[in-house]
Amino acid sequence: MTATNKYTFNSLFWVLIFISSLGLSFVSQAAITVIKADALVDVQNSKIVNNPIVIIENNVIQYVGKQGSKTLPEEASFIDLSGHTLLPGLMDMHVHLTSDANIHGYRRLKVSTPRSAITGVKNARATLMSGFTTVRNVGAPGYADVALRDAINDGDIIGPRMYVSGPSIGVTGGHCDNNLLPFEYKATSEGVADGPWAVRAKVRQNIKYGADVIKFCATGGVLSKGTKVGAQQFSFEEMQALITEAHLRGLTVAAHAHGTDGIKNAIRAGVDSVEHASFLDKEAIALAKEMGTYLSMDIYVTEYILGEGEKAGILEESLAKERTVGKRQRASFTNAHLAGVNMIFGSDAGVYPHGDNARQLSRMVRFGMSAMEVIQAATLHPADLLGKSNLLGSIDTGKIADIIAVKGDVMNDLTLLEHIPVVIKDGIIVKHEK
Ligand code: ARG
């Protein structure tokens, strides 16, 4: 080494030491936030804690206890939420952020994938601002949901923590296909596959392009043209192939299923959650219980479809289907809950406006749950379904600081959650209305 080289090496060394010492001082100056409130909903122990404090370091909850139970760190910043009740950030396990509630039926044909991603930017914000800090997006054309999730994670836009499926997988002409146009247009949705190996290939493709979860259509649906809502679509063999493939790769599977046979076969094939689950009978309920399958039942959306659907472009045949499905689904919800089946909150927002997700909470009480059970279905249980119980779903030490706050007696009136003034995601206050 020549003298000059040595000199350069030495100064570089000191510059590096200087930079790393700067880095270290950033790390040691962790941002500590102390929140004080009137009450906290402890979903883990099904109880209310009065006069709580929560200490957050960066984005992680470090301490939860009663006020006065701990000397508070001097360097902390304080958020005084007196008059408020703290709850874990809400979690919706069935949304379509890239869909617009005003664009249904044939109107959907003019929406490109890039346009749907931009719609998603708006809806992601609305969803987060309404107190939903985590969502599972089950079905989006063109992997627009993957792009949206990544943009949120990269900090380019704000929105909830997203777990996404990419395109839904389904049979030719089924609920997950596009059946709006005649044959010569050759319109087929990306997730269409027939036969066990073709179905496995779609699972692999979705994983390749970024899916966290697999969504498939086990039966017909309400909003698809020409499908019988009660009829099974994939064969049992196809469902088994799809679910085996997804599980092999470490992903969970959500099945759209209204009809009884489709629900039962999806459960028998090992699906993790059944979406809609409208026509449950005793055997289906017993199977779900035995297998520990989660039911994600969108019991509010009926009100929107029958009230606003026609204006939004929903086809008459879909409105007709909804008139029978909605009633049966609510009865099924009551029965499944009574039997002790695992229930999670799933709204199908996107069919109705994003940001109105919480309207379903009070309906879940109306159809049989206690307020605590509803809140658990929208916090604790989704975290379990996502395999994230160690990080999400409750306000507890070691979990990520996703916290909301509301005023008033929320346990006696879940409609208070329809307007949430304080939202904290990942330790950052994203909304604080005084
Ligand atoms: N996306 C669902 C479908 O088209 C919506 C079902 C809405 N109706 C209901 N009662 N949950 O089938």
CSV table of C-alpha atoms and ligand atoms in Angstrom, one decimal:
chain,number,residue,atom,x,y,z
A,1,MET,CA,0.0,0.0,0.0
A,2,THR,CA,1.4,3.4,-0.9
A,3,ALA,CA,1.4,6.3,1.6
A,4,THR,CA,-1.6,8.0,-0.1
A,5,ASN,CA,-3.6,4.8,-0.2
A,6,LYS,CA,-3.0,4.4,3.5
A,7,TYR,CA,-4.1,7.9,4.2
A,8,THR,CA,-7.3,7.4,2.2
A,9,PHE,CA,-7.9,4.1,4.0
A,10,ASN,CA,-7.5,5.7,7.4
A,11,SER,CA,-9.8,8.7,6.8
A,12,LEU,CA,-12.4,6.3,5.3
A,13,PHE,CA,-12.1,4.2,8.5
A,14,TRP,CA,-12.8,7.3,10.7
A,15,VAL,CA,-15.7,8.4,8.5
A,16,LEU,CA,-17.2,5.0,8.8
A,17,ILE,CA,-16.8,5.1,12.6
A,18,PHE,CA,-18.4,8.5,12.6
A,19,ILE,CA,-21.4,7.4,10.5
A,20,SER,CA,-22.0,4.3,12.5
A,21,SER,CA,-21.9,6.3,15.8
A,22,LEU,CA,-24.6,8.5,14.3
A,23,GLY,CA,-26.6,5.4,13.5
A,24,LEU,CA,-26.2,4.1,17.0
A,25,SER,CA,-27.3,7.4,18.6
A,26,PHE,CA,-30.5,7.2,16.4
A,27,VAL,CA,-31.2,3.7,17.7
A,28,SER,CA,-30.6,4.6,21.3
A,29,GLN,CA,-33.0,7.6,21.0
A,30,ALA,CA,-36.1,5.4,20.6
A,31,ALA,CA,-39.3,7.3,20.4
A,32,ILE,CA,-41.3,6.6,23.5
A,33,THR,CA,-45.0,7.5,23.6
A,34,VAL,CA,-47.2,7.2,26.6
A,35,ILE,CA,-51.0,7.1,26.1
A,36,LYS,CA,-53.4,7.6,28.9
A,37,ALA,CA,-57.2,7.0,28.5
A,38,ASP,CA,-60.3,6.3,30.5
A,39,ALA,CA,-60.6,2.6,29.5
A,40,LEU,CA,-59.0,-0.1,27.4
A,41,VAL,CA,-60.7,-3.1,25.8
A,42,ASP,CA,-58.7,-6.1,26.8
A,43,VAL,CA,-59.8,-8.5,24.1
A,44,GLN,CA,-57.4,-11.2,25.3
A,45,ASN,CA,-59.1,-11.5,28.7
A,46,SER,CA,-62.6,-10.3,27.6
A,47,LYS,CA,-62.6,-7.4,30.1
A,48,ILE,CA,-62.4,-3.6,30.3
A,49,VAL,CA,-59.4,-2.0,32.0
A,50,ASN,CA,-60.1,1.3,33.6
A,51,ASN,CA,-57.7,4.2,33.6
A,52,PRO,CA,-55.0,2.5,31.5
A,53,ILE,CA,-51.6,3.7,30.3
A,54,VAL,CA,-50.0,2.2,27.3
A,55,ILE,CA,-46.3,2.7,26.7
A,56,ILE,CA,-45.1,2.4,23.1
A,57,GLU,CA,-41.5,2.3,22.0
A,58,ASN,CA,-41.1,3.0,18.3
A,59,ASN,CA,-43.9,0.8,16.9
A,60,VAL,CA,-44.1,-1.8,19.7
A,61,ILE,CA,-46.2,-1.8,22.8
A,62,GLN,CA,-43.8,-2.1,25.8
A,63,TYR,CA,-46.2,-1.8,28.7
A,64,VAL,CA,-49.9,-1.9,29.4
A,65,GLY,CA,-51.2,-1.2,32.9
A,66,LYS,CA,-53.1,1.0,35.3
A,67,GLN,CA,-52.2,4.7,35.6
A,68,GLY,CA,-49.8,5.1,38.5
A,69,SER,CA,-48.5,1.5,38.2
A,70,LYS,CA,-45.2,2.6,36.6
A,71,THR,CA,-42.9,5.5,36.7
A,72,LEU,CA,-43.0,7.0,33.3
A,73,PRO,CA,-39.9,7.6,31.2
A,74,GLU,CA,-39.0,11.3,31.2
A,75,GLU,CA,-38.1,11.5,27.5
A,76,ALA,CA,-41.6,10.2,26.5
A,77,SER,CA,-44.1,12.2,24.6
A,78,PHE,CA,-47.6,12.0,26.1
A,79,ILE,CA,-51.0,11.5,24.4
A,80,ASP,CA,-53.8,12.4,26.7
A,81,LEU,CA,-56.9,10.5,25.6
A,82,SER,CA,-59.0,11.2,28.7
A,83,GLY,CA,-62.6,10.5,27.9
A,84,HIS,CA,-61.7,7.9,25.3
A,85,THR,CA,-61.7,4.1,25.3
A,86,LEU,CA,-58.7,2.3,23.6
A,87,LEU,CA,-59.2,-0.7,21.4
A,88,PRO,CA,-56.9,-2.7,19.2
A,89,GLY,CA,-56.9,-1.5,15.5
A,90,LEU,CA,-59.8,-3.2,13.7
A,91,MET,CA,-59.2,-5.9,11.2
A,92,ASP,CA,-61.4,-6.7,8.2
A,93,MET,CA,-60.8,-10.1,6.6
A,94,HIS,CA,-62.8,-9.5,3.4
A,95,VAL,CA,-62.3,-6.4,1.5
A,96,HIS,CA,-61.7,-5.3,-2.1
A,97,LEU,CA,-59.8,-2.1,-1.9
A,98,THR,CA,-59.4,-1.8,-5.6
A,99,SER,CA,-63.1,-1.9,-6.2
A,100,ASP,CA,-65.5,1.1,-6.3
A,101,ALA,CA,-68.9,0.7,-4.7
A,102,ASN,CA,-70.5,2.8,-7.4
A,103,ILE,CA,-69.2,0.7,-10.2
A,104,HIS,CA,-71.0,-2.6,-10.5
A,105,GLY,CA,-72.2,-4.9,-13.3
A,106,TYR,CA,-71.4,-3.7,-16.8
A,107,ARG,CA,-69.7,-0.5,-15.5
A,108,ARG,CA,-66.8,-2.6,-14.3
A,109,LEU,CA,-65.8,-3.4,-17.9
A,110,LYS,CA,-64.4,0.0,-18.5
A,111,VAL,CA,-62.1,0.0,-15.4
A,112,SER,CA,-58.5,-0.9,-16.3
A,113,THR,CA,-56.2,-2.5,-13.8
A,114,PRO,CA,-54.0,0.6,-13.4
A,115,ARG,CA,-57.2,2.6,-12.8
A,116,SER,CA,-58.3,0.1,-10.1
A,117,ALA,CA,-55.0,0.5,-8.3
A,118,ILE,CA,-55.5,4.3,-8.1
A,119,THR,CA,-59.0,3.6,-6.8
A,120,GLY,CA,-57.3,1.5,-4.2
A,121,VAL,CA,-55.1,4.4,-3.1
A,122,LYS,CA,-58.2,6.4,-2.2
A,123,ASN,CA,-59.9,3.4,-0.5
A,124,ALA,CA,-56.8,2.4,1.5
A,125,ARG,CA,-56.8,5.8,3.1
A,126,ALA,CA,-60.5,5.8,3.8
A,127,THR,CA,-60.2,2.3,5.4
A,128,LEU,CA,-57.3,3.3,7.7
A,129,MET,CA,-59.0,6.5,8.7
A,130,SER,CA,-62.1,4.6,9.7
A,131,GLY,CA,-60.0,2.6,12.2
A,132,PHE,CA,-59.2,-0.6,10.2
A,133,THR,CA,-55.5,-1.0,10.6
A,134,THR,CA,-55.3,-4.4,8.9
A,135,VAL,CA,-57.3,-5.9,6.0
A,136,ARG,CA,-57.2,-9.1,4.0
A,137,ASN,CA,-57.9,-8.2,0.4
A,138,VAL,CA,-59.5,-11.3,-1.2
A,139,GLY,CA,-59.6,-10.9,-5.0
A,140,ALA,CA,-58.2,-8.2,-7.2
A,141,PRO,CA,-57.5,-8.3,-11.0
A,142,GLY,CA,-54.0,-7.8,-12.3
A,143,TYR,CA,-52.3,-8.0,-8.9
A,144,ALA,CA,-53.4,-4.4,-8.2
A,145,ASP,CA,-53.7,-5.4,-4.6
A,146,VAL,CA,-50.0,-6.5,-4.5
A,147,ALA,CA,-49.0,-3.1,-5.8
A,148,LEU,CA,-51.2,-1.3,-3.2
A,149,ARG,CA,-49.8,-3.4,-0.4
A,150,ASP,CA,-46.2,-2.7,-1.4
A,151,ALA,CA,-46.8,1.0,-1.8
A,152,ILE,CA,-48.2,1.1,1.7
A,153,ASN,CA,-45.3,-0.9,3.1
A,154,ASP,CA,-42.8,1.3,1.3
A,155,GLY,CA,-44.5,4.4,2.8
A,156,ASP,CA,-45.5,5.9,-0.5
A,157,ILE,CA,-49.1,6.1,0.5
A,158,ILE,CA,-51.0,5.5,3.7
A,159,GLY,CA,-53.4,2.6,4.3
A,160,PRO,CA,-54.0,-0.4,6.4
A,161,ARG,CA,-51.6,-3.4,6.7
A,162,MET,CA,-52.7,-5.5,3.8
A,163,TYR,CA,-52.7,-9.3,3.2
A,164,VAL,CA,-53.6,-9.9,-0.4
A,165,SER,CA,-54.6,-12.7,-2.7
A,166,GLY,CA,-54.1,-11.4,-6.2
A,167,PRO,CA,-56.8,-12.7,-8.7
A,168,SER,CA,-59.4,-15.1,-7.2
A,169,ILE,CA,-59.2,-18.6,-8.7
A,170,GLY,CA,-62.3,-20.2,-10.1
A,171,VAL,CA,-63.9,-22.4,-12.8
A,172,THR,CA,-64.7,-21.2,-16.4
A,173,GLY,CA,-68.0,-19.4,-16.2
A,174,GLY,CA,-68.0,-19.4,-12.4
A,175,HIS,CA,-68.3,-16.6,-9.9
A,176,CYS,CA,-64.6,-15.7,-10.2
A,177,ASP,CA,-64.9,-15.4,-14.0
A,178,ASN,CA,-66.1,-12.5,-16.1
A,179,ASN,CA,-69.4,-13.6,-17.7
A,180,LEU,CA,-70.6,-10.3,-18.9
A,181,LEU,CA,-69.7,-10.5,-22.6
A,182,PRO,CA,-70.6,-13.0,-25.4
A,183,PHE,CA,-68.2,-15.6,-26.6
A,184,GLU,CA,-66.5,-13.7,-29.4
A,185,TYR,CA,-65.0,-11.2,-26.9
A,186,LYS,CA,-63.1,-14.1,-25.2
A,187,ALA,CA,-63.2,-12.3,-21.9
A,188,THR,CA,-61.9,-14.6,-19.1
A,189,SER,CA,-60.6,-13.5,-15.7
A,190,GLU,CA,-57.0,-14.2,-14.9
A,191,GLY,CA,-57.8,-16.7,-12.1
A,192,VAL,CA,-59.8,-19.1,-14.2
A,193,ALA,CA,-58.6,-22.7,-14.1
A,194,ASP,CA,-60.2,-26.1,-14.7
A,195,GLY,CA,-58.8,-29.3,-13.3
A,196,PRO,CA,-56.5,-30.0,-10.3
A,197,TRP,CA,-53.2,-29.3,-12.0
A,198,ALA,CA,-54.4,-26.2,-13.7
A,199,VAL,CA,-55.7,-25.0,-10.3
A,200,ARG,CA,-52.3,-25.8,-8.7
A,201,ALA,CA,-50.6,-23.8,-11.4
A,202,LYS,CA,-52.8,-20.7,-10.6
A,203,VAL,CA,-51.8,-21.0,-7.0
A,204,ARG,CA,-48.2,-21.1,-8.0
A,205,GLN,CA,-48.6,-18.1,-10.2
A,206,ASN,CA,-50.3,-16.1,-7.5
A,207,ILE,CA,-47.5,-16.8,-5.1
A,208,LYS,CA,-44.9,-15.9,-7.8
A,209,TYR,CA,-46.5,-12.4,-8.2
A,210,GLY,CA,-46.8,-11.7,-4.5
A,211,ALA,CA,-49.9,-13.2,-2.9
A,212,ASP,CA,-50.0,-13.7,0.8
A,213,VAL,CA,-53.2,-15.8,0.8
A,214,ILE,CA,-55.2,-17.7,-1.8
A,215,LYS,CA,-58.8,-17.0,-2.6
A,216,PHE,CA,-61.0,-19.3,-4.7
A,217,CYS,CA,-64.7,-19.6,-5.6
A,218,ALA,CA,-66.3,-22.7,-4.3
A,219,THR,CA,-69.9,-21.8,-5.4
A,220,GLY,CA,-71.8,-19.3,-7.5
A,221,GLY,CA,-72.3,-15.8,-6.2
A,222,VAL,CA,-74.7,-12.9,-5.9
A,223,LEU,CA,-73.0,-10.3,-8.0
A,224,SER,CA,-71.7,-12.5,-10.9
A,225,LYS,CA,-73.8,-12.9,-14.0
A,226,GLY,CA,-75.3,-16.3,-14.7
A,227,THR,CA,-74.1,-18.2,-11.6
A,228,LYS,CA,-76.4,-20.1,-9.3
A,229,VAL,CA,-75.5,-18.9,-5.8
A,230,GLY,CA,-76.3,-22.3,-4.2
A,231,ALA,CA,-74.4,-24.4,-6.7
A,232,GLN,CA,-70.9,-25.8,-6.1
A,233,GLN,CA,-68.4,-24.9,-8.8
A,234,PHE,CA,-65.0,-26.4,-8.2
A,235,SER,CA,-65.1,-30.2,-7.7
A,236,PHE,CA,-63.9,-31.6,-4.4
A,237,GLU,CA,-60.7,-32.8,-6.2
A,238,GLU,CA,-60.0,-29.3,-7.5
A,239,MET,CA,-60.5,-27.7,-4.0
A,240,GLN,CA,-58.3,-30.4,-2.5
A,241,ALA,CA,-55.5,-29.8,-5.0
A,242,LEU,CA,-55.7,-26.0,-4.6
A,243,ILE,CA,-55.7,-26.1,-0.8
A,244,THR,CA,-52.9,-28.7,-0.6
A,245,GLU,CA,-50.8,-26.6,-2.9
A,246,ALA,CA,-51.3,-23.4,-1.0
A,247,HIS,CA,-50.7,-25.1,2.4
A,248,LEU,CA,-47.5,-26.7,1.0
A,249,ARG,CA,-46.2,-23.2,0.2
A,250,GLY,CA,-47.3,-21.9,3.6
A,251,LEU,CA,-50.3,-19.8,2.6
A,252,THR,CA,-53.8,-19.9,4.0
A,253,VAL,CA,-56.9,-20.2,1.8
A,254,ALA,CA,-60.2,-18.4,1.7
A,255,ALA,CA,-63.2,-19.9,-0.1
A,256,HIS,CA,-66.0,-17.8,-1.4
A,257,ALA,CA,-69.0,-20.1,-0.7
A,258,HIS,CA,-72.7,-19.5,-0.3
A,259,GLY,CA,-74.2,-22.9,-1.2
A,260,THR,CA,-74.3,-25.7,1.4
A,261,ASP,CA,-72.4,-28.4,-0.6
A,262,GLY,CA,-69.7,-26.0,-1.7
A,263,ILE,CA,-69.2,-24.9,1.9
A,264,LYS,CA,-69.0,-28.4,3.2
A,265,ASN,CA,-66.6,-29.6,0.5
A,266,ALA,CA,-64.3,-26.6,1.0
A,267,ILE,CA,-64.2,-27.3,4.7
A,268,ARG,CA,-63.6,-31.0,4.1
A,269,ALA,CA,-60.8,-30.1,1.8
A,270,GLY,CA,-59.2,-28.1,4.6
A,271,VAL,CA,-59.9,-24.5,3.8
A,272,ASP,CA,-58.9,-21.9,6.4
A,273,SER,CA,-61.9,-19.5,6.1
A,274,VAL,CA,-65.3,-19.7,4.4
A,275,GLU,CA,-66.4,-16.3,3.0
A,276,HIS,CA,-70.2,-15.5,3.1
A,277,ALA,CA,-71.2,-19.0,4.4
A,278,SER,CA,-74.8,-18.1,3.6
A,279,PHE,CA,-76.6,-21.5,3.4
A,280,LEU,CA,-75.3,-23.3,6.5
A,281,ASP,CA,-77.0,-26.5,7.7
A,282,LYS,CA,-76.3,-28.4,10.9
A,283,GLU,CA,-73.7,-30.6,9.3
A,284,ALA,CA,-71.9,-27.6,7.8
A,285,ILE,CA,-71.8,-26.0,11.2
A,286,ALA,CA,-70.6,-29.2,12.9
A,287,LEU,CA,-67.9,-29.6,10.2
A,288,ALA,CA,-66.7,-26.0,10.6
A,289,LYS,CA,-66.5,-26.5,14.3
A,290,GLU,CA,-64.6,-29.8,14.1
A,291,MET,CA,-62.1,-28.4,11.6
A,292,GLY,CA,-61.7,-25.1,13.3
A,293,THR,CA,-62.6,-23.3,10.1
A,294,TYR,CA,-63.2,-19.5,10.3
A,295,LEU,CA,-66.5,-18.1,8.9
A,296,SER,CA,-66.3,-14.6,7.5
A,297,MET,CA,-69.9,-13.6,7.1
A,298,ASP,CA,-70.7,-10.2,5.5
A,299,ILE,CA,-74.1,-9.6,7.0
A,300,TYR,CA,-74.3,-5.8,6.5
A,301,VAL,CA,-73.7,-5.7,2.7
A,302,THR,CA,-77.3,-6.9,2.0
A,303,GLU,CA,-78.6,-3.5,3.2
A,304,TYR,CA,-76.4,-1.7,0.7
A,305,ILE,CA,-77.1,-4.0,-2.2
A,306,LEU,CA,-80.9,-3.9,-1.8
A,307,GLY,CA,-80.9,-0.2,-0.9
A,308,GLU,CA,-78.3,1.4,-3.3
A,309,GLY,CA,-77.4,-1.5,-5.6
A,310,GLU,CA,-79.6,-0.6,-8.6
A,311,LYS,CA,-78.2,2.9,-8.7
A,312,ALA,CA,-74.7,1.5,-8.5
A,313,GLY,CA,-75.2,-0.7,-11.6
A,314,ILE,CA,-75.9,-4.1,-9.9
A,315,LEU,CA,-77.8,-6.4,-12.3
A,316,GLU,CA,-81.4,-7.2,-11.6
A,317,GLU,CA,-80.6,-10.9,-11.4
A,318,SER,CA,-78.1,-10.2,-8.6
A,319,LEU,CA,-80.7,-8.1,-6.7
A,320,ALA,CA,-83.1,-11.1,-7.0
A,321,LYS,CA,-80.4,-13.4,-5.6
A,322,GLU,CA,-79.6,-11.1,-2.8
A,323,ARG,CA,-83.3,-11.1,-1.7
A,324,THR,CA,-83.0,-14.7,-0.7
A,325,VAL,CA,-79.3,-14.9,0.3
A,326,GLY,CA,-79.3,-12.0,2.9
A,327,LYS,CA,-82.1,-13.5,5.0
A,328,ARG,CA,-80.6,-17.0,5.0
A,329,GLN,CA,-77.1,-15.7,5.8
A,330,ARG,CA,-78.2,-13.8,8.9
A,331,ALA,CA,-80.0,-16.9,10.2
A,332,SER,CA,-76.9,-18.9,9.5
A,333,PHE,CA,-74.7,-16.3,11.3
A,334,THR,CA,-76.9,-16.7,14.4
A,335,ASN,CA,-76.8,-20.5,14.3
A,336,ALA,CA,-73.0,-20.7,13.7
A,337,HIS,CA,-72.2,-18.3,16.5
A,338,LEU,CA,-74.5,-20.2,18.9
A,339,ALA,CA,-72.8,-23.4,18.0
A,340,GLY,CA,-69.4,-21.9,18.9
A,341,VAL,CA,-67.9,-21.8,15.4
A,342,ASN,CA,-64.8,-19.5,14.9
A,343,MET,CA,-66.2,-16.2,13.6
A,344,ILE,CA,-64.2,-13.4,12.0
A,345,PHE,CA,-65.2,-10.0,10.8
A,346,GLY,CA,-65.4,-9.8,7.0
A,347,SER,CA,-67.4,-7.0,5.3
A,348,ASP,CA,-67.0,-7.3,1.5
A,349,ALA,CA,-66.3,-3.5,1.5
A,350,GLY,CA,-65.8,-2.6,-2.1
A,351,VAL,CA,-69.3,-3.9,-2.8
A,352,TYR,CA,-70.3,-1.0,-0.5
A,353,PRO,CA,-68.2,2.1,0.3
A,354,HIS,CA,-64.8,1.7,2.0
A,355,GLY,CA,-64.8,3.5,5.3
A,356,ASP,CA,-68.2,2.1,6.1
A,357,ASN,CA,-66.8,-1.3,7.1
A,358,ALA,CA,-67.7,-0.7,10.8
A,359,ARG,CA,-71.4,-0.6,10.0
A,360,GLN,CA,-71.4,-4.4,10.2
A,361,LEU,CA,-70.3,-4.4,13.9
A,362,SER,CA,-73.7,-3.4,15.3
A,363,ARG,CA,-75.4,-5.9,13.0
A,364,MET,CA,-73.3,-8.7,14.5
A,365,VAL,CA,-74.7,-7.8,17.9
A,366,ARG,CA,-78.2,-7.7,16.4
A,367,PHE,CA,-77.8,-11.2,15.1
A,368,GLY,CA,-76.5,-12.8,18.3
A,369,MET,CA,-73.0,-11.8,19.4
A,370,SER,CA,-72.1,-9.8,22.5
A,371,ALA,CA,-70.2,-6.6,21.9
A,372,MET,CA,-67.0,-8.1,23.3
A,373,GLU,CA,-67.4,-11.1,20.9
A,374,VAL,CA,-67.8,-8.8,17.9
A,375,ILE,CA,-64.7,-6.8,18.8
A,376,GLN,CA,-62.8,-10.0,19.2
A,377,ALA,CA,-64.0,-11.2,15.8
A,378,ALA,CA,-62.6,-7.9,14.4
A,379,THR,CA,-59.3,-8.0,16.3
A,380,LEU,CA,-58.1,-11.1,18.1
A,381,HIS,CA,-59.4,-13.8,15.8
A,382,PRO,CA,-58.3,-12.3,12.5
A,383,ALA,CA,-54.8,-12.1,13.9
A,384,ASP,CA,-55.0,-15.8,14.6
A,385,LEU,CA,-56.3,-16.6,11.1
A,386,LEU,CA,-53.4,-14.6,9.6
A,387,GLY,CA,-50.9,-16.4,11.8
A,388,LYS,CA,-50.0,-13.1,13.4
A,389,SER,CA,-51.2,-13.5,17.0
A,390,ASN,CA,-47.8,-12.6,18.3
A,391,LEU,CA,-47.9,-9.2,16.6
A,392,LEU,CA,-51.5,-8.1,16.0
A,393,GLY,CA,-55.0,-8.3,17.4
A,394,SER,CA,-54.7,-6.9,20.9
A,395,ILE,CA,-53.2,-4.1,23.0
A,396,ASP,CA,-50.5,-6.2,24.7
A,397,THR,CA,-46.8,-6.1,25.5
A,398,GLY,CA,-44.7,-7.0,22.5
A,399,LYS,CA,-47.4,-6.4,19.9
A,400,ILE,CA,-47.4,-3.8,17.2
A,401,ALA,CA,-49.0,-0.5,18.2
A,402,ASP,CA,-52.1,-0.5,16.1
A,403,ILE,CA,-54.6,1.2,18.4
A,404,ILE,CA,-57.8,3.2,18.0
A,405,ALA,CA,-59.8,5.3,20.5
A,406,VAL,CA,-63.4,6.3,20.7
A,407,LYS,CA,-65.4,8.4,23.1
A,408,GLY,CA,-68.5,7.1,24.8
A,409,ASP,CA,-69.8,3.8,26.1
A,410,VAL,CA,-68.7,1.7,23.1
A,411,MET,CA,-69.5,-1.6,24.7
A,412,ASN,CA,-73.1,-0.6,24.8
A,413,ASP,CA,-73.1,1.0,21.4
A,414,LEU,CA,-70.9,-0.4,18.7
A,415,THR,CA,-72.2,2.2,16.2
A,416,LEU,CA,-69.7,4.5,18.0
A,417,LEU,CA,-67.1,2.6,16.0
A,418,GLU,CA,-68.5,4.0,12.8
A,419,HIS,CA,-66.7,7.3,13.5
A,420,ILE,CA,-63.3,6.8,15.1
A,421,PRO,CA,-61.5,10.0,16.0
A,422,VAL,CA,-58.1,8.5,16.9
A,423,VAL,CA,-56.2,6.0,14.8
A,424,ILE,CA,-52.6,4.8,15.5
A,425,LYS,CA,-51.0,2.4,13.1
A,426,ASP,CA,-47.5,1.0,13.6
A,427,GLY,CA,-47.0,3.5,16.5
A,428,ILE,CA,-47.8,6.5,14.4
A,429,ILE,CA,-50.8,8.7,14.9
A,430,VAL,CA,-52.5,8.9,11.6
A,431,LYS,CA,-55.7,10.5,12.8
A,432,HIS,CA,-56.5,12.6,15.9
A,433,GLU,CA,-59.7,14.5,15.8
A,434,LYS,CA,-60.2,16.5,19.0
B,1,ARG,N1,-69.4,-10.8,-3.3
B,1,ARG,C1,-70.5,-11.5,-2.9
B,1,ARG,C2,-71.2,-12.3,-4.0
B,1,ARG,O1,-71.3,-11.7,-5.0
B,1,ARG,C3,-71.5,-10.6,-2.2
B,1,ARG,C4,-72.5,-11.3,-1.4
B,1,ARG,C5,-73.3,-10.3,-0.8
B,1,ARG,N2,-74.5,-10.8,-0.1
B,1,ARG,C6,-74.5,-11.2,1.1
B,1,ARG,N3,-75.7,-11.5,1.6
B,1,ARG,N4,-73.5,-11.4,1.8
B,1,ARG,O2,-71.6,-13.3,-3.8
